[in-house]
Amino acid sequence: MEQFFQFMVHGFDQFFRYTAFPNFTIGHVVMLIVGLLFIYLAIAKEYEPLLLVPIGFGILIGNIPFLQGANLQIGIYEPGSVMGYLYFGVLKGIYPPLIFLGIGAMTDFSALLSNPKLMLLGAAAQLGIFGAYMIALFLGFLPEQAAAIGIIGGADGPTAIFLSSKLAPELVGAIAISAYSYMALVPVIQPPIMRLLTTDKERVIRMKPPRSVSKTEKILFPIVGLILTTLIVPSAMPLLGMLFFGNMLKESGVTKRLADTAKGSLIDIVTILIGLTVGASTQATTFLTSQSVGIFILGAGSFVIATTGGILFVKFMNLFLKDGNKINPLIGNAGVSAVPDSARVSQIIGLEYDKTNHLLMHAMAPNVAGVIGSAVAAGILLSFFMG
Amino acid sequence: MFLGLIQQIAKDTSSVTIHKNSDLFLKIDPWGIGMTVIGYVVVFLALLFLYLIFANVTKVLNINVKRLLMREGKSVTVVEDLSVSGEVNAAIAMAIHLYYSEIHDKEDAVLTINKVSRVYSPWSSKIYGIKQFQR
């Protein structure tokens, strides 16, 4: 009887050690709160819900504590775990190009093609990437870490994950969380900078309505775009190749089924996997470091620099443009490739100063150019550091 | 103090994969100015080339249209810009939509000045409507 009793006590003790309770740390509690906050922001505030719900729930999954070293194969960093296998797509940069395929299939480049000079705004806003790179270097991060952190300024989640998985895999979680968080906060970060850097007169500039774009132009764009950009930066091929291929599926008009899959089921599946695993990668024991805090601060800085770069470049361009062709600087922020949030911010701020001046279509041009620009920037950084 | 804290944070580089170019970059371009200039210029160049091509692609495509019009004996000098603005397109699309959907101002009803007698029904009576205003 006594032996049985001891066996029961031992069994219960064993069971208790395997539960989450004795393995809880303050870090886990903090991360669980962060996960809940993400879910709250997604549902209550509707900040990027398609991303923040999977990431937030992933944070919850990744931060349920368990007995370390027991070879349970449940943690994302444990070899052989299911989450580990799913995370493989992030670590090896598989998911981001697939997301780019979907983005390409759902992006209409007409606004850009109707006024091609707005492409330059997509380049100007990449100042955020290189500005953050310099600051990160100054603060003592290693060059490849600084490059991975800088890409947050591109405001493109898949690009940020793609580059950081190659250059600084130890920072993927922090960089992805930072990038997606600030993308969700674009409507909060950008308006004060836009108001600060523009005058009343500039804010009411009316731009010419975009012309219609022929089907030939739309088909030519992914072909020419792919050849031109990847000839300059072949290392951006996985991202740009898939982006332009997706767009080709859409614009060719003969592959509707493929385009529908790319922009529908496929991108949804990959978004679920990428969101969930990136969230789960924020396991408190590996994620909650002072470095992650530093990355968060730098991420905010990169968004500010990117927005500033875009707006100031419009003002610079306006010096050379005739009256009637001038660009409203309120679309400069849209060079930050958080599609379509930053373009929506341009529209909202524009309407505040002139109720009949709709900037959305104009802002979509630098917005989609920013996607290309940030992918090119990622390719450049990759070729410099992986070489 | 804040700067020092962040610098301390950045130095925590345990479990880091150091690429072979890292040391070289730290030695030659410690502030990242060279990288920034090169990177920014290349991004600009890539998009500048795209801009230059697509700023002129319409003209090239329109050459064929102009040739076709000239072959048909139509004047092409009247219309310099063959592209149509989005607003005009929207107006045309709306007109076509209205035409095909028959959502226009001519209703398919028989208009008459003759008195049409209707049987009284409390269900359609305005007396019992819920939108009666107090007078």
Coordinates of C-alpha atoms in Angstrom, one line a residue, chain A residues 36-322:
Chain A
L36 CA -3.0 39.2 -25.9
L37 CA -2.3 42.9 -26.7
F38 CA -1.7 42.0 -30.3
I39 CA -5.0 40.0 -30.5
Y40 CA -6.8 42.9 -28.8
L41 CA -5.4 45.5 -31.3
A42 CA -6.3 43.2 -34.2
I43 CA -9.9 42.6 -33.1
A44 CA -10.8 45.8 -31.2
K45 CA -8.8 48.4 -33.2
E46 CA -8.6 46.4 -36.5
Y47 CA -4.9 47.1 -36.8
E48 CA -3.7 44.6 -39.5
P49 CA -5.9 41.8 -38.2
L50 CA -4.8 39.3 -40.8
L51 CA -1.3 39.5 -39.4
L52 CA -1.7 40.4 -35.8
V53 CA -4.2 37.6 -35.0
P54 CA -1.9 34.8 -36.2
I55 CA 1.2 36.5 -34.7
G56 CA -0.6 37.2 -31.4
F57 CA -1.9 33.7 -31.2
G58 CA 1.6 32.4 -32.2
I59 CA 3.0 34.4 -29.3
L60 CA 0.6 32.6 -26.9
I61 CA 1.6 29.2 -28.4
G62 CA 5.3 30.0 -28.2
N63 CA 5.1 31.2 -24.6
I64 CA 3.3 28.3 -22.9
P65 CA 6.2 27.1 -20.7
F66 CA 7.2 23.5 -20.7
L67 CA 10.0 21.4 -19.2
Q68 CA 13.1 22.3 -21.1
G69 CA 15.6 19.6 -21.9
A70 CA 13.0 16.7 -21.6
N71 CA 13.1 16.2 -25.4
L72 CA 9.3 16.7 -25.6
Q73 CA 9.7 18.1 -29.2
I74 CA 7.1 20.7 -28.7
G75 CA 9.1 24.0 -28.6
I76 CA 9.7 25.8 -31.9
Y77 CA 13.5 25.7 -31.3
E78 CA 13.5 22.0 -30.4
P79 CA 14.6 19.7 -33.2
G80 CA 11.9 17.5 -34.5
S81 CA 9.0 19.6 -33.2
V82 CA 6.0 20.4 -35.5
M83 CA 6.4 24.1 -34.9
G84 CA 10.1 23.7 -35.7
Y85 CA 9.3 22.2 -39.1
L86 CA 6.8 25.0 -39.8
Y87 CA 9.4 27.6 -38.7
F88 CA 11.8 26.1 -41.3
G89 CA 9.9 28.1 -44.0
V90 CA 10.8 31.3 -42.1
L91 CA 14.4 30.4 -41.4
K92 CA 15.1 29.3 -44.9
G93 CA 13.2 32.3 -46.4
I94 CA 10.6 30.1 -48.2
Y95 CA 7.4 31.9 -47.0
P96 CA 8.3 35.5 -48.0
P97 CA 8.7 34.8 -51.8
L98 CA 5.3 32.9 -51.7
I99 CA 3.7 35.9 -50.0
F100 CA 5.2 38.1 -52.7
L101 CA 3.6 35.9 -55.3
G102 CA 0.3 36.6 -53.8
I103 CA 1.0 40.3 -53.5
G104 CA 2.0 40.4 -57.1
A105 CA -1.3 38.7 -58.1
M106 CA -3.4 41.2 -56.1
T107 CA -1.5 44.4 -57.0
D108 CA -2.7 46.7 -59.7
F109 CA 0.2 48.7 -60.9
S110 CA -2.0 51.0 -63.1
A111 CA -1.6 54.0 -60.8
L112 CA 2.1 53.7 -61.0
L113 CA 2.1 53.2 -64.8
S114 CA -0.1 56.2 -65.4
N115 CA 2.4 58.4 -63.6
P116 CA 5.7 56.6 -63.7
K117 CA 7.7 59.5 -62.1
L118 CA 6.1 58.5 -58.8
M119 CA 8.3 55.4 -58.9
L120 CA 11.1 57.6 -57.6
L121 CA 9.1 58.1 -54.3
G122 CA 9.3 54.4 -53.7
A123 CA 13.0 54.7 -53.9
A124 CA 13.2 57.9 -51.8
A125 CA 11.4 56.3 -48.9
Q126 CA 14.0 53.5 -48.7
L127 CA 16.1 56.1 -46.8
G128 CA 14.5 54.5 -43.7
I129 CA 16.4 51.3 -44.4
F130 CA 19.8 52.8 -44.8
G131 CA 19.2 55.4 -42.1
A132 CA 18.3 52.7 -39.6
Y133 CA 21.3 50.7 -40.8
M134 CA 23.7 53.6 -39.9
I135 CA 22.1 54.2 -36.5
A136 CA 22.3 50.4 -35.7
L137 CA 25.9 50.4 -36.7
F138 CA 26.6 53.4 -34.5
L139 CA 24.9 51.7 -31.6
G140 CA 27.3 48.8 -31.9
F141 CA 25.2 46.1 -33.8
L142 CA 27.3 44.0 -36.2
P143 CA 27.0 45.1 -39.8
E144 CA 24.8 42.2 -41.0
Q145 CA 22.6 42.6 -37.9
A146 CA 22.3 46.4 -38.6
A147 CA 21.3 45.6 -42.2
A148 CA 18.6 43.1 -41.0
I149 CA 17.4 45.7 -38.5
G150 CA 17.5 48.5 -41.2
I151 CA 15.1 46.6 -43.5
I152 CA 12.3 47.2 -40.9
G153 CA 12.3 50.7 -42.5
G154 CA 11.1 49.1 -45.7
A155 CA 7.8 48.5 -44.0
D156 CA 7.5 45.2 -45.7
G157 CA 7.1 42.2 -43.4
P158 CA 8.0 39.4 -45.9
T159 CA 11.1 41.3 -47.0
A160 CA 12.2 41.9 -43.4
I161 CA 11.8 38.2 -42.6
F162 CA 13.6 37.2 -45.8
L163 CA 16.6 39.3 -45.2
S164 CA 16.9 38.7 -41.5
S165 CA 16.6 35.0 -42.0
K166 CA 19.7 35.2 -44.2
L167 CA 21.7 37.8 -42.4
A168 CA 20.8 37.5 -38.7
P169 CA 18.6 34.4 -38.1
E170 CA 18.9 35.0 -34.3
L171 CA 17.0 38.3 -34.8
V172 CA 14.2 37.1 -37.1
G173 CA 11.5 37.0 -34.4
A174 CA 12.3 40.5 -33.0
I175 CA 12.6 42.0 -36.5
A176 CA 9.4 40.5 -37.8
I177 CA 7.4 41.5 -34.7
S178 CA 8.9 45.0 -34.9
A179 CA 8.2 45.3 -38.6
Y180 CA 4.6 44.1 -38.4
S181 CA 3.9 46.2 -35.3
Y182 CA 5.0 49.4 -36.9
M183 CA 3.2 48.5 -40.1
A184 CA 0.0 48.3 -38.0
L185 CA 0.9 51.6 -36.4
V186 CA 1.5 53.5 -39.7
P187 CA -1.8 55.5 -39.2
V188 CA -0.3 56.7 -35.8
I189 CA 3.3 57.3 -36.8
Q190 CA 3.0 59.0 -40.1
P191 CA 0.4 61.9 -39.8
P192 CA 2.5 64.0 -37.4
I193 CA 5.5 63.9 -39.6
M194 CA 3.4 64.7 -42.7
R195 CA 1.9 67.7 -41.0
L196 CA 5.3 68.9 -39.7
L197 CA 7.1 68.7 -43.1
T198 CA 4.4 70.3 -45.3
T199 CA 2.9 73.7 -45.6
D200 CA -0.9 74.5 -46.0
K201 CA -0.3 75.4 -49.6
E202 CA 1.4 72.1 -50.4
R203 CA -1.2 70.0 -48.7
V204 CA -4.0 71.2 -51.1
I205 CA -2.0 70.6 -54.3
R206 CA -4.3 68.9 -56.8
M207 CA -2.7 66.3 -59.0
K208 CA -3.8 65.4 -62.5
P209 CA -6.2 62.4 -62.6
P210 CA -4.4 59.3 -63.6
R211 CA -4.8 58.3 -67.2
S212 CA -6.0 54.9 -68.2
V213 CA -3.4 52.2 -68.7
S214 CA -3.5 49.8 -71.7
K215 CA -3.4 46.1 -71.2
T216 CA -0.2 45.9 -73.2
E217 CA 1.5 48.3 -70.7
K218 CA 0.2 46.2 -67.8
I219 CA 1.6 43.0 -69.4
L220 CA 4.9 44.6 -70.2
F221 CA 5.4 45.9 -66.7
P222 CA 6.1 42.6 -64.9
I223 CA 8.4 41.4 -67.7
V224 CA 10.4 44.6 -68.0
G225 CA 10.3 45.1 -64.2
L226 CA 11.7 41.7 -63.6
I227 CA 14.4 41.8 -66.2
L228 CA 15.5 45.3 -65.2
T229 CA 15.5 45.0 -61.5
T230 CA 17.0 41.6 -61.2
L231 CA 19.7 42.4 -63.7
I232 CA 20.8 45.2 -61.4
V233 CA 20.2 43.2 -58.1
P234 CA 20.1 39.4 -58.9
S235 CA 20.0 38.7 -55.2
A236 CA 16.5 40.1 -55.0
M237 CA 15.4 37.5 -57.5
P238 CA 13.4 35.3 -55.0
L239 CA 11.3 38.3 -54.0
L240 CA 11.1 40.3 -57.2
G241 CA 10.8 37.2 -59.4
M242 CA 7.7 36.0 -57.4
L243 CA 6.2 39.5 -57.2
F244 CA 6.4 40.0 -61.0
F245 CA 5.3 36.5 -61.7
G246 CA 2.3 36.9 -59.6
N247 CA 1.5 40.2 -61.4
M248 CA 2.0 38.4 -64.7
L249 CA -0.6 35.8 -63.7
K250 CA -3.0 38.6 -63.0
E251 CA -2.4 40.8 -66.0
S252 CA -2.0 38.2 -68.7
G253 CA -5.8 37.6 -68.5
V254 CA -5.4 33.9 -69.4
T255 CA -4.3 32.5 -66.0
K256 CA -7.2 33.7 -63.9
R257 CA -7.3 30.4 -62.0
L258 CA -3.7 30.6 -61.0
A259 CA -3.9 34.3 -60.1
D260 CA -7.0 33.5 -58.0
T261 CA -5.1 30.8 -56.1
A262 CA -2.0 32.9 -55.6
K263 CA -3.9 35.9 -54.2
G264 CA -6.4 33.7 -52.4
S265 CA -5.8 30.3 -50.8
L266 CA -2.0 30.3 -51.3
I267 CA -1.3 33.7 -49.7
D268 CA -3.8 32.9 -46.9
I269 CA -2.1 29.6 -46.1
V270 CA 1.4 31.1 -46.1
T271 CA 0.2 34.1 -44.0
I272 CA -1.2 31.7 -41.4
L273 CA 2.0 29.8 -41.3
I274 CA 4.3 32.8 -41.3
G275 CA 2.3 34.7 -38.7
L276 CA 1.9 31.8 -36.4
T277 CA 5.5 30.6 -36.5
V278 CA 7.0 34.1 -36.3
G279 CA 4.7 34.7 -33.2
A280 CA 5.8 31.4 -31.7
S281 CA 9.4 32.2 -32.3
T282 CA 9.1 34.8 -29.6
Q283 CA 9.7 32.2 -26.9
A284 CA 10.5 34.3 -23.8
T285 CA 13.7 32.3 -23.1
T286 CA 15.2 33.3 -26.4
F287 CA 13.3 36.4 -27.5
L288 CA 13.1 38.5 -24.4
T289 CA 16.5 40.0 -24.5
S290 CA 17.7 43.6 -24.3
Q291 CA 18.6 43.3 -28.0
S292 CA 14.9 42.9 -28.9
V293 CA 14.1 46.1 -27.1
G294 CA 16.9 47.9 -29.0
I295 CA 15.5 46.6 -32.3
F296 CA 12.0 47.8 -31.4
I297 CA 13.4 51.3 -30.8
L298 CA 15.4 51.3 -34.0
G299 CA 12.3 50.1 -35.9
A300 CA 10.3 53.1 -34.9
G301 CA 13.2 55.3 -36.0
S302 CA 13.4 53.7 -39.4
F303 CA 9.7 54.3 -40.0
V304 CA 10.2 58.0 -39.1
I305 CA 13.2 58.3 -41.4
A306 CA 11.5 56.5 -44.3
T307 CA 8.4 58.8 -44.1
T308 CA 10.6 61.9 -43.9
G309 CA 12.6 60.7 -46.9
G310 CA 9.5 60.3 -49.0
I311 CA 8.0 63.6 -48.2
L312 CA 11.2 65.6 -48.6
F313 CA 11.8 64.0 -51.9
V314 CA 8.4 65.1 -53.2
K315 CA 9.3 68.7 -52.2
F316 CA 12.6 68.4 -54.0
M317 CA 10.9 67.1 -57.1
N318 CA 8.4 69.9 -57.0
L319 CA 11.2 72.4 -57.4
F320 CA 11.7 71.1 -61.0
L321 CA 8.0 70.5 -61.9
K322 CA 5.8 73.0 -63.7

